[in-house]
């Protein structure tokens, strides 16, 4: 099957070895990205000067993503590939590492961050939590990093990339101010965020939330009965008012948690759906990184406040 790692690698390198460098100097830079968050950032920096192909759309879980045959063509024709790294794209990690060793321009944006600022993880091979986009400070550092990489790869458009990057950084600064003002309306003792999997640790660290995920850091792990019962007891003890579904994770785990709380003669509401590992639909406010973050925070605060 095309989804098997070895088959995918063979296809990529077969296509790549046959690829001829006949690129016109005036042709736009061909960029491939993995997650929708990275796609949105790169589009903001590159604007109309580049062509961006995102592998993962709305609602796609990068932990479990398997490259399709159509992805092979995108990858081999790319001038540069931006991916998260830190083993977020579990099924694609080996592919990107081997491509890099073949001098194919693959760039892990997570490598731009100081390892001392990352949150540790026993689950991921990198030993770090890969959900780095839930810190706006991280995203600003990565924006600067990606801007620099694009100027190196396509120097004729360097000034435009720098201007676009600066404009996007200004928007991220404005976003952070907005988020802090909104979160300040929620008392600290109510800042307990319970979700399907533990994607929000960087958010919790930045805004003083106690974050608990039912499935742990990766959706590849399954929550057992004991996990559900333990978290149900925690919700009752802490008087948590609402728990949250995630757009890229089946809602059955959170519904099971809600039922477990009810079986103990307590009630907890489902406060809404949060965007965790993917943005919303293209063309919507939630289909952008900034819009997604504002939506998530508003949903969390409105559900926990009263």
PDB file of C-alpha atoms in Angstrom:
ATOM      1  CA  UNK A   1       0.000   0.000   0.000  1.00  0.00           C
ATOM      2  CA  UNK A   2       1.110   3.547  -0.763  1.00  0.00           C
ATOM      3  CA  UNK A   3       0.767   4.479   2.907  1.00  0.00           C
ATOM      4  CA  UNK A   4       3.552   2.125   3.959  1.00  0.00           C
ATOM      5  CA  UNK A   5       6.650   4.046   4.927  1.00  0.00           C
ATOM      6  CA  UNK A   6       9.056   2.121   2.708  1.00  0.00           C
ATOM      7  CA  UNK A   7       6.818   2.433  -0.356  1.00  0.00           C
ATOM      8  CA  UNK A   8       6.426   6.151   0.216  1.00  0.00           C
ATOM      9  CA  UNK A   9      10.180   6.643   0.554  1.00  0.00           C
ATOM     10  CA  UNK A  10      10.844   4.673  -2.630  1.00  0.00           C
ATOM     11  CA  UNK A  11       8.283   6.717  -4.540  1.00  0.00           C
ATOM     12  CA  UNK A  12       9.688  10.015  -3.318  1.00  0.00           C
ATOM     13  CA  UNK A  13      13.265   9.222  -4.190  1.00  0.00           C
ATOM     14  CA  UNK A  14      12.333   7.655  -7.532  1.00  0.00           C
ATOM     15  CA  UNK A  15      10.467  10.812  -8.510  1.00  0.00           C
ATOM     16  CA  UNK A  16      13.135  13.048  -7.066  1.00  0.00           C
ATOM     17  CA  UNK A  17      15.964  11.314  -8.955  1.00  0.00           C
ATOM     18  CA  UNK A  18      14.065  11.838 -12.210  1.00  0.00           C
ATOM     19  CA  UNK A  19      13.239  15.492 -11.483  1.00  0.00           C
ATOM     20  CA  UNK A  20      15.077  17.931 -13.742  1.00  0.00           C
ATOM     21  CA  UNK A  21      16.053  21.405 -12.680  1.00  0.00           C
ATOM     22  CA  UNK A  22      14.378  23.485 -15.378  1.00  0.00           C
ATOM     23  CA  UNK A  23      12.847  26.036 -13.034  1.00  0.00           C
ATOM     24  CA  UNK A  24      12.358  29.468 -14.568  1.00  0.00           C
ATOM     25  CA  UNK A  25      14.026  32.238 -12.581  1.00  0.00           C
ATOM     26  CA  UNK A  26      10.721  34.116 -12.489  1.00  0.00           C
ATOM     27  CA  UNK A  27       8.727  31.128 -11.279  1.00  0.00           C
ATOM     28  CA  UNK A  28       7.308  31.385  -7.764  1.00  0.00           C
ATOM     29  CA  UNK A  29       8.926  29.481  -4.941  1.00  0.00           C
ATOM     30  CA  UNK A  30       7.093  26.175  -4.409  1.00  0.00           C
ATOM     31  CA  UNK A  31       6.550  25.606  -0.677  1.00  0.00           C
ATOM     32  CA  UNK A  32       4.992  22.570   1.004  1.00  0.00           C
ATOM     33  CA  UNK A  33       3.822  22.709   4.619  1.00  0.00           C
ATOM     34  CA  UNK A  34       2.388  20.067   6.932  1.00  0.00           C
ATOM     35  CA  UNK A  35      -0.058  21.411   9.528  1.00  0.00           C
ATOM     36  CA  UNK A  36      -2.620  24.114   8.799  1.00  0.00           C
ATOM     37  CA  UNK A  37      -1.019  26.410  11.403  1.00  0.00           C
ATOM     38  CA  UNK A  38       2.279  26.368   9.522  1.00  0.00           C
ATOM     39  CA  UNK A  39       0.481  26.805   6.201  1.00  0.00           C
ATOM     40  CA  UNK A  40      -1.257  29.932   7.490  1.00  0.00           C
ATOM     41  CA  UNK A  41       1.986  31.436   8.811  1.00  0.00           C
ATOM     42  CA  UNK A  42       3.930  30.787   5.609  1.00  0.00           C
ATOM     43  CA  UNK A  43       1.154  32.307   3.508  1.00  0.00           C
ATOM     44  CA  UNK A  44       1.228  35.430   5.678  1.00  0.00           C
ATOM     45  CA  UNK A  45       4.976  35.801   5.179  1.00  0.00           C
ATOM     46  CA  UNK A  46       5.193  34.758   1.545  1.00  0.00           C
ATOM     47  CA  UNK A  47       2.027  36.396   0.287  1.00  0.00           C
ATOM     48  CA  UNK A  48       1.549  36.267  -3.490  1.00  0.00           C
ATOM     49  CA  UNK A  49       5.273  35.758  -4.043  1.00  0.00           C
ATOM     50  CA  UNK A  50       5.158  32.036  -3.291  1.00  0.00           C
ATOM     51  CA  UNK A  51       2.935  29.017  -3.962  1.00  0.00           C
ATOM     52  CA  UNK A  52       2.010  27.120  -0.799  1.00  0.00           C
ATOM     53  CA  UNK A  53       0.653  23.565  -0.692  1.00  0.00           C
ATOM     54  CA  UNK A  54      -0.522  22.364   2.723  1.00  0.00           C
ATOM     55  CA  UNK A  55      -0.662  18.617   3.280  1.00  0.00           C
ATOM     56  CA  UNK A  56      -3.068  18.709   6.239  1.00  0.00           C
ATOM     57  CA  UNK A  57      -6.345  20.571   6.145  1.00  0.00           C
ATOM     58  CA  UNK A  58      -9.045  21.352   8.676  1.00  0.00           C
ATOM     59  CA  UNK A  59      -9.747  18.646  11.233  1.00  0.00           C
ATOM     60  CA  UNK A  60      -6.711  16.561  10.272  1.00  0.00           C
ATOM     61  CA  UNK A  61      -4.796  14.896  13.108  1.00  0.00           C
ATOM     62  CA  UNK A  62      -1.035  15.226  12.417  1.00  0.00           C
ATOM     63  CA  UNK A  63      -0.202  12.519  14.971  1.00  0.00           C
ATOM     64  CA  UNK A  64      -1.901   9.898  12.794  1.00  0.00           C
ATOM     65  CA  UNK A  65      -1.517  11.436   9.332  1.00  0.00           C
ATOM     66  CA  UNK A  66      -0.365   9.157   6.531  1.00  0.00           C
ATOM     67  CA  UNK A  67       0.916  10.681   3.293  1.00  0.00           C
ATOM     68  CA  UNK A  68      -1.118   9.916   0.186  1.00  0.00           C
ATOM     69  CA  UNK A  69       0.089   9.271  -3.349  1.00  0.00           C
ATOM     70  CA  UNK A  70      -0.886  12.841  -4.213  1.00  0.00           C
ATOM     71  CA  UNK A  71       1.382  14.111  -1.443  1.00  0.00           C
ATOM     72  CA  UNK A  72       4.376  12.489  -3.116  1.00  0.00           C
ATOM     73  CA  UNK A  73       4.095  14.803  -6.111  1.00  0.00           C
ATOM     74  CA  UNK A  74       3.819  17.840  -3.836  1.00  0.00           C
ATOM     75  CA  UNK A  75       6.882  16.830  -1.832  1.00  0.00           C
ATOM     76  CA  UNK A  76       9.182  16.070  -4.758  1.00  0.00           C
ATOM     77  CA  UNK A  77       8.266  19.277  -6.586  1.00  0.00           C
ATOM     78  CA  UNK A  78       8.779  21.523  -3.553  1.00  0.00           C
ATOM     79  CA  UNK A  79      11.644  23.993  -3.311  1.00  0.00           C
ATOM     80  CA  UNK A  80      11.305  23.882   0.465  1.00  0.00           C
ATOM     81  CA  UNK A  81       9.243  21.907   2.993  1.00  0.00           C
ATOM     82  CA  UNK A  82       8.331  23.387   6.370  1.00  0.00           C
ATOM     83  CA  UNK A  83       7.164  20.957   9.055  1.00  0.00           C
ATOM     84  CA  UNK A  84       6.668  21.157  12.811  1.00  0.00           C
ATOM     85  CA  UNK A  85       9.206  18.571  13.931  1.00  0.00           C
ATOM     86  CA  UNK A  86       9.528  17.346  17.524  1.00  0.00           C
ATOM     87  CA  UNK A  87       7.866  14.176  16.197  1.00  0.00           C
ATOM     88  CA  UNK A  88       4.443  15.783  15.801  1.00  0.00           C
ATOM     89  CA  UNK A  89       4.079  14.340  12.302  1.00  0.00           C
ATOM     90  CA  UNK A  90       4.753  10.832  13.569  1.00  0.00           C
ATOM     91  CA  UNK A  91       4.159   8.940  10.322  1.00  0.00           C
ATOM     92  CA  UNK A  92       6.209  11.393   8.251  1.00  0.00           C
ATOM     93  CA  UNK A  93       9.229  11.881  10.518  1.00  0.00           C
ATOM     94  CA  UNK A  94      11.384   9.236   8.852  1.00  0.00           C
ATOM     95  CA  UNK A  95      10.448  10.529   5.400  1.00  0.00           C
ATOM     96  CA  UNK A  96      11.537  14.093   6.203  1.00  0.00           C
ATOM     97  CA  UNK A  97      14.748  12.970   7.895  1.00  0.00           C
ATOM     98  CA  UNK A  98      15.750  10.868   4.893  1.00  0.00           C
ATOM     99  CA  UNK A  99      14.872  13.686   2.502  1.00  0.00           C
ATOM    100  CA  UNK A 100      17.100  16.031   4.487  1.00  0.00           C
ATOM    101  CA  UNK A 101      19.998  13.589   4.186  1.00  0.00           C
ATOM    102  CA  UNK A 102      19.454  13.653   0.421  1.00  0.00           C
ATOM    103  CA  UNK A 103      19.951  17.437   0.466  1.00  0.00           C
ATOM    104  CA  UNK A 104      16.248  18.124  -0.018  1.00  0.00           C
ATOM    105  CA  UNK A 105      15.333  21.392   1.701  1.00  0.00           C
ATOM    106  CA  UNK A 106      13.226  20.201   4.654  1.00  0.00           C
ATOM    107  CA  UNK A 107      13.012  22.548   7.634  1.00  0.00           C
ATOM    108  CA  UNK A 108      11.644  21.656  11.081  1.00  0.00           C
ATOM    109  CA  UNK A 109      10.356  24.900  12.600  1.00  0.00           C
ATOM    110  CA  UNK A 110      10.578  23.457  16.113  1.00  0.00           C
ATOM    111  CA  UNK A 111      14.364  23.553  15.828  1.00  0.00           C
ATOM    112  CA  UNK A 112      14.228  27.358  16.034  1.00  0.00           C
ATOM    113  CA  UNK A 113      13.153  27.244  19.684  1.00  0.00           C
ATOM    114  CA  UNK A 114      15.462  27.135  22.691  1.00  0.00           C
ATOM    115  CA  UNK A 115      15.168  23.610  24.102  1.00  0.00           C
ATOM    116  CA  UNK A 116      15.137  25.100  27.620  1.00  0.00           C
ATOM    117  CA  UNK A 117      11.771  26.725  26.851  1.00  0.00           C
ATOM    118  CA  UNK A 118      10.157  23.494  25.616  1.00  0.00           C
ATOM    119  CA  UNK A 119       7.914  21.321  27.782  1.00  0.00           C
ATOM    120  CA  UNK A 120       9.238  17.818  28.378  1.00  0.00           C
ATOM    121  CA  UNK A 121       7.472  14.688  27.171  1.00  0.00           C
ATOM    122  CA  UNK A 122       8.190  11.036  27.880  1.00  0.00           C
ATOM    123  CA  UNK A 123       5.950   9.942  25.007  1.00  0.00           C
ATOM    124  CA  UNK A 124       7.569  11.655  22.029  1.00  0.00           C
ATOM    125  CA  UNK A 125      10.926  10.480  20.704  1.00  0.00           C
ATOM    126  CA  UNK A 126      12.119  14.091  20.803  1.00  0.00           C
ATOM    127  CA  UNK A 127      11.324  14.174  24.545  1.00  0.00           C
ATOM    128  CA  UNK A 128       9.437  17.427  24.033  1.00  0.00           C
ATOM    129  CA  UNK A 129       5.786  18.388  23.732  1.00  0.00           C
ATOM    130  CA  UNK A 130       5.387  19.313  20.031  1.00  0.00           C
ATOM    131  CA  UNK A 131       2.271  21.515  20.387  1.00  0.00           C
ATOM    132  CA  UNK A 132       4.471  24.614  20.232  1.00  0.00           C
ATOM    133  CA  UNK A 133       1.939  26.848  18.437  1.00  0.00           C
ATOM    134  CA  UNK A 134      -0.088  27.310  21.626  1.00  0.00           C
ATOM    135  CA  UNK A 135       2.492  29.789  22.848  1.00  0.00           C
ATOM    136  CA  UNK A 136       2.225  33.050  20.916  1.00  0.00           C
ATOM    137  CA  UNK A 137       5.785  33.814  22.025  1.00  0.00           C
ATOM    138  CA  UNK A 138       6.921  30.598  20.345  1.00  0.00           C
ATOM    139  CA  UNK A 139       4.992  31.510  17.222  1.00  0.00           C
ATOM    140  CA  UNK A 140       6.682  34.894  17.050  1.00  0.00           C
ATOM    141  CA  UNK A 141      10.121  33.279  17.242  1.00  0.00           C
ATOM    142  CA  UNK A 142       9.127  30.800  14.556  1.00  0.00           C
ATOM    143  CA  UNK A 143       7.744  33.593  12.353  1.00  0.00           C
ATOM    144  CA  UNK A 144      11.132  35.313  12.467  1.00  0.00           C
ATOM    145  CA  UNK A 145      12.853  31.996  11.732  1.00  0.00           C
ATOM    146  CA  UNK A 146      10.641  31.171   8.735  1.00  0.00           C
ATOM    147  CA  UNK A 147      11.013  34.711   7.384  1.00  0.00           C
ATOM    148  CA  UNK A 148      14.790  34.358   7.536  1.00  0.00           C
ATOM    149  CA  UNK A 149      14.697  30.971   5.794  1.00  0.00           C
ATOM    150  CA  UNK A 150      12.532  32.292   2.959  1.00  0.00           C
ATOM    151  CA  UNK A 151      14.863  35.249   2.415  1.00  0.00           C
ATOM    152  CA  UNK A 152      17.805  32.839   2.192  1.00  0.00           C
ATOM    153  CA  UNK A 153      16.082  30.551  -0.283  1.00  0.00           C
ATOM    154  CA  UNK A 154      14.522  33.314  -2.418  1.00  0.00           C
ATOM    155  CA  UNK A 155      16.758  36.395  -1.963  1.00  0.00           C
ATOM    156  CA  UNK A 156      15.184  38.354  -4.828  1.00  0.00           C
ATOM    157  CA  UNK A 157      12.040  38.719  -2.683  1.00  0.00           C
ATOM    158  CA  UNK A 158      13.858  39.162   0.622  1.00  0.00           C
ATOM    159  CA  UNK A 159      12.647  42.687   1.344  1.00  0.00           C
ATOM    160  CA  UNK A 160       9.020  41.742   0.742  1.00  0.00           C
ATOM    161  CA  UNK A 161       9.310  38.704   2.996  1.00  0.00           C
ATOM    162  CA  UNK A 162      10.841  40.839   5.745  1.00  0.00           C
ATOM    163  CA  UNK A 163       8.053  43.415   5.454  1.00  0.00           C
ATOM    164  CA  UNK A 164       5.364  40.717   5.533  1.00  0.00           C
ATOM    165  CA  UNK A 165       7.040  39.017   8.488  1.00  0.00           C
ATOM    166  CA  UNK A 166       7.176  42.298  10.395  1.00  0.00           C
ATOM    167  CA  UNK A 167       3.489  42.943   9.690  1.00  0.00           C
ATOM    168  CA  UNK A 168       2.543  39.458  10.878  1.00  0.00           C
ATOM    169  CA  UNK A 169       4.578  39.875  14.064  1.00  0.00           C
ATOM    170  CA  UNK A 170       2.624  43.061  14.783  1.00  0.00           C
ATOM    171  CA  UNK A 171      -0.614  41.085  14.455  1.00  0.00           C
ATOM    172  CA  UNK A 172       0.719  38.417  16.818  1.00  0.00           C
ATOM    173  CA  UNK A 173       1.606  41.083  19.390  1.00  0.00           C
ATOM    174  CA  UNK A 174      -1.931  42.444  19.129  1.00  0.00           C
ATOM    175  CA  UNK A 175      -3.308  38.914  19.502  1.00  0.00           C
ATOM    176  CA  UNK A 176      -1.345  38.341  22.697  1.00  0.00           C
ATOM    177  CA  UNK A 177      -2.685  41.545  24.230  1.00  0.00           C
ATOM    178  CA  UNK A 178      -6.247  40.536  23.334  1.00  0.00           C
ATOM    179  CA  UNK A 179      -5.829  37.051  24.786  1.00  0.00           C
ATOM    180  CA  UNK A 180      -4.389  38.319  28.068  1.00  0.00           C
ATOM    181  CA  UNK A 181      -7.213  40.830  28.497  1.00  0.00           C
ATOM    182  CA  UNK A 182      -9.847  38.154  27.873  1.00  0.00           C
ATOM    183  CA  UNK A 183      -8.236  35.590  30.178  1.00  0.00           C
ATOM    184  CA  UNK A 184      -7.898  38.174  32.941  1.00  0.00           C
ATOM    185  CA  UNK A 185     -11.704  38.105  33.293  1.00  0.00           C
ATOM    186  CA  UNK A 186     -11.562  34.493  34.532  1.00  0.00           C
ATOM    187  CA  UNK A 187     -10.545  34.005  38.194  1.00  0.00           C
ATOM    188  CA  UNK A 188      -7.341  31.973  38.564  1.00  0.00           C
ATOM    189  CA  UNK A 189      -9.055  29.261  40.605  1.00  0.00           C
ATOM    190  CA  UNK A 190     -11.348  28.542  37.625  1.00  0.00           C
ATOM    191  CA  UNK A 191      -8.519  28.150  35.137  1.00  0.00           C
ATOM    192  CA  UNK A 192      -8.732  24.378  34.757  1.00  0.00           C
ATOM    193  CA  UNK A 193      -8.832  23.151  31.168  1.00  0.00           C
ATOM    194  CA  UNK A 194      -9.904  19.537  30.554  1.00  0.00           C
ATOM    195  CA  UNK A 195      -9.676  18.341  26.940  1.00  0.00           C
ATOM    196  CA  UNK A 196      -9.548  15.145  24.880  1.00  0.00           C
ATOM    197  CA  UNK A 197      -5.749  15.055  24.676  1.00  0.00           C
ATOM    198  CA  UNK A 198      -3.021  17.110  26.261  1.00  0.00           C
ATOM    199  CA  UNK A 199      -2.366  19.621  23.458  1.00  0.00           C
ATOM    200  CA  UNK A 200      -2.634  22.785  25.535  1.00  0.00           C
ATOM    201  CA  UNK A 201       0.343  22.635  27.911  1.00  0.00           C
ATOM    202  CA  UNK A 202       2.089  25.625  26.299  1.00  0.00           C
ATOM    203  CA  UNK A 203      -1.185  27.528  26.587  1.00  0.00           C
ATOM    204  CA  UNK A 204      -1.435  26.551  30.246  1.00  0.00           C
ATOM    205  CA  UNK A 205       2.131  27.633  30.938  1.00  0.00           C
ATOM    206  CA  UNK A 206       1.631  30.992  29.240  1.00  0.00           C
ATOM    207  CA  UNK A 207      -1.704  31.872  30.852  1.00  0.00           C
ATOM    208  CA  UNK A 208      -1.609  30.042  34.206  1.00  0.00           C
ATOM    209  CA  UNK A 209      -4.108  27.267  33.380  1.00  0.00           C
ATOM    210  CA  UNK A 210      -4.074  23.799  34.914  1.00  0.00           C
ATOM    211  CA  UNK A 211      -4.349  21.676  31.757  1.00  0.00           C
ATOM    212  CA  UNK A 212      -5.439  18.029  31.853  1.00  0.00           C
ATOM    213  CA  UNK A 213      -5.785  15.864  28.740  1.00  0.00           C
ATOM    214  CA  UNK A 214      -7.644  12.571  28.837  1.00  0.00           C
ATOM    215  CA  UNK A 215      -5.453  10.868  26.211  1.00  0.00           C
ATOM    216  CA  UNK A 216      -2.095  12.395  27.097  1.00  0.00           C
ATOM    217  CA  UNK A 217       0.102  14.226  24.585  1.00  0.00           C
ATOM    218  CA  UNK A 218      -0.643  12.084  21.550  1.00  0.00           C
ATOM    219  CA  UNK A 219      -3.934  10.935  20.058  1.00  0.00           C
ATOM    220  CA  UNK A 220      -2.120   7.686  19.214  1.00  0.00           C
ATOM    221  CA  UNK A 221      -2.618   6.650  22.843  1.00  0.00           C
ATOM    222  CA  UNK A 222      -5.970   5.394  24.107  1.00  0.00           C
ATOM    223  CA  UNK A 223      -7.638   6.467  27.328  1.00  0.00           C
ATOM    224  CA  UNK A 224      -8.537   3.506  29.527  1.00  0.00           C
ATOM    225  CA  UNK A 225     -11.389   3.098  32.005  1.00  0.00           C
ATOM    226  CA  UNK A 226      -9.102   3.963  34.921  1.00  0.00           C
ATOM    227  CA  UNK A 227      -8.008   7.170  33.156  1.00  0.00           C
ATOM    228  CA  UNK A 228     -11.631   8.196  32.704  1.00  0.00           C
ATOM    229  CA  UNK A 229     -12.572   7.429  36.316  1.00  0.00           C
ATOM    230  CA  UNK A 230      -9.523   9.212  37.701  1.00  0.00           C
ATOM    231  CA  UNK A 231     -10.235  12.340  35.679  1.00  0.00           C
ATOM    232  CA  UNK A 232     -13.934  12.205  36.608  1.00  0.00           C
ATOM    233  CA  UNK A 233     -12.950  12.288  40.288  1.00  0.00           C
ATOM    234  CA  UNK A 234     -10.624  15.213  39.608  1.00  0.00           C
ATOM    235  CA  UNK A 235     -13.438  17.154  37.901  1.00  0.00           C
ATOM    236  CA  UNK A 236     -15.747  16.594  40.845  1.00  0.00           C
ATOM    237  CA  UNK A 237     -13.083  17.497  43.410  1.00  0.00           C
ATOM    238  CA  UNK A 238     -12.115  20.711  41.614  1.00  0.00           C
ATOM    239  CA  UNK A 239     -15.736  21.581  40.719  1.00  0.00           C
ATOM    240  CA  UNK A 240     -14.857  21.961  37.047  1.00  0.00           C
ATOM    241  CA  UNK A 241     -17.885  23.368  35.220  1.00  0.00           C
ATOM    242  CA  UNK A 242     -17.026  22.414  31.637  1.00  0.00           C
ATOM    243  CA  UNK A 243     -14.850  20.085  29.583  1.00  0.00           C
ATOM    244  CA  UNK A 244     -13.977  20.420  25.917  1.00  0.00           C
ATOM    245  CA  UNK A 245     -14.077  18.428  22.692  1.00  0.00           C
ATOM    246  CA  UNK A 246     -11.340  18.924  20.071  1.00  0.00           C
ATOM    247  CA  UNK A 247     -12.013  19.343  16.357  1.00  0.00           C
ATOM    248  CA  UNK A 248      -9.374  16.793  15.303  1.00  0.00           C
ATOM    249  CA  UNK A 249     -10.196  14.157  17.955  1.00  0.00           C
ATOM    250  CA  UNK A 250     -13.350  11.969  18.111  1.00  0.00           C
ATOM    251  CA  UNK A 251     -15.704  13.335  20.758  1.00  0.00           C
ATOM    252  CA  UNK A 252     -16.560   9.922  22.223  1.00  0.00           C
ATOM    253  CA  UNK A 253     -13.768  10.119  24.825  1.00  0.00           C
ATOM    254  CA  UNK A 254     -15.054  13.384  26.259  1.00  0.00           C
ATOM    255  CA  UNK A 255     -18.630  12.098  26.162  1.00  0.00           C
ATOM    256  CA  UNK A 256     -17.470   9.032  28.120  1.00  0.00           C
ATOM    257  CA  UNK A 257     -15.853  11.342  30.656  1.00  0.00           C
ATOM    258  CA  UNK A 258     -19.054  13.358  30.990  1.00  0.00           C
ATOM    259  CA  UNK A 259     -21.010  10.138  31.536  1.00  0.00           C
ATOM    260  CA  UNK A 260     -18.531   8.996  34.204  1.00  0.00           C
ATOM    261  CA  UNK A 261     -19.015  12.253  36.107  1.00  0.00           C
ATOM    262  CA  UNK A 262     -22.805  11.890  35.844  1.00  0.00           C
ATOM    263  CA  UNK A 263     -22.612   8.321  37.169  1.00  0.00           C
ATOM    264  CA  UNK A 264     -21.140   9.797  40.360  1.00  0.00           C
ATOM    265  CA  UNK A 265     -24.172  12.093  40.735  1.00  0.00           C
ATOM    266  CA  UNK A 266     -22.424  15.203  39.450  1.00  0.00           C
ATOM    267  CA  UNK A 267     -22.806  17.251  36.283  1.00  0.00           C
ATOM    268  CA  UNK A 268     -20.231  18.700  33.916  1.00  0.00           C
ATOM    269  CA  UNK A 269     -21.132  20.349  30.624  1.00  0.00           C
ATOM    270  CA  UNK A 270     -19.322  20.092  27.314  1.00  0.00           C
ATOM    271  CA  UNK A 271     -18.205  23.680  26.902  1.00  0.00           C
ATOM    272  CA  UNK A 272     -17.645  23.536  23.163  1.00  0.00           C
ATOM    273  CA  UNK A 273     -15.197  22.347  20.541  1.00  0.00           C
ATOM    274  CA  UNK A 274     -11.631  23.647  20.557  1.00  0.00           C
ATOM    275  CA  UNK A 275      -9.196  23.664  17.671  1.00  0.00           C
ATOM    276  CA  UNK A 276      -6.056  21.854  18.786  1.00  0.00           C
ATOM    277  CA  UNK A 277      -3.977  20.106  16.112  1.00  0.00           C
ATOM    278  CA  UNK A 278      -5.612  21.828  13.131  1.00  0.00           C
ATOM    279  CA  UNK A 279      -7.259  25.124  12.239  1.00  0.00           C
ATOM    280  CA  UNK A 280     -10.891  25.547  11.208  1.00  0.00           C
ATOM    281  CA  UNK A 281     -12.231  25.497   7.670  1.00  0.00           C
ATOM    282  CA  UNK A 282     -10.446  27.608   5.087  1.00  0.00           C
ATOM    283  CA  UNK A 283     -12.131  30.955   4.526  1.00  0.00           C
ATOM    284  CA  UNK A 284     -13.437  31.209   8.092  1.00  0.00           C
ATOM    285  CA  UNK A 285     -11.977  33.235  10.946  1.00  0.00           C
ATOM    286  CA  UNK A 286     -11.059  29.994  12.719  1.00  0.00           C
ATOM    287  CA  UNK A 287      -9.205  28.946   9.563  1.00  0.00           C
ATOM    288  CA  UNK A 288      -6.392  31.323  10.556  1.00  0.00           C
ATOM    289  CA  UNK A 289      -3.978  30.957  13.455  1.00  0.00           C
ATOM    290  CA  UNK A 290      -5.044  34.282  14.990  1.00  0.00           C
ATOM    291  CA  UNK A 291      -8.753  33.589  14.567  1.00  0.00           C
ATOM    292  CA  UNK A 292      -8.367  30.058  15.953  1.00  0.00           C
ATOM    293  CA  UNK A 293      -6.594  31.287  19.076  1.00  0.00           C
ATOM    294  CA  UNK A 294      -9.175  34.014  19.733  1.00  0.00           C
ATOM    295  CA  UNK A 295     -12.026  31.539  19.217  1.00  0.00           C
ATOM    296  CA  UNK A 296     -10.468  28.969  21.562  1.00  0.00           C
ATOM    297  CA  UNK A 297      -9.901  31.475  24.353  1.00  0.00           C
ATOM    298  CA  UNK A 298     -13.388  32.958  24.060  1.00  0.00           C
ATOM    299  CA  UNK A 299     -14.908  29.452  24.119  1.00  0.00           C
ATOM    300  CA  UNK A 300     -12.888  28.442  27.192  1.00  0.00           C
ATOM    301  CA  UNK A 301     -13.577  31.614  29.156  1.00  0.00           C
ATOM    302  CA  UNK A 302     -17.307  31.713  28.358  1.00  0.00           C
ATOM    303  CA  UNK A 303     -17.756  28.089  29.441  1.00  0.00           C
ATOM    304  CA  UNK A 304     -15.744  28.297  32.672  1.00  0.00           C
ATOM    305  CA  UNK A 305     -16.702  31.776  33.838  1.00  0.00           C
ATOM    306  CA  UNK A 306     -20.256  31.176  35.071  1.00  0.00           C
TER     307      UNK A 306
END
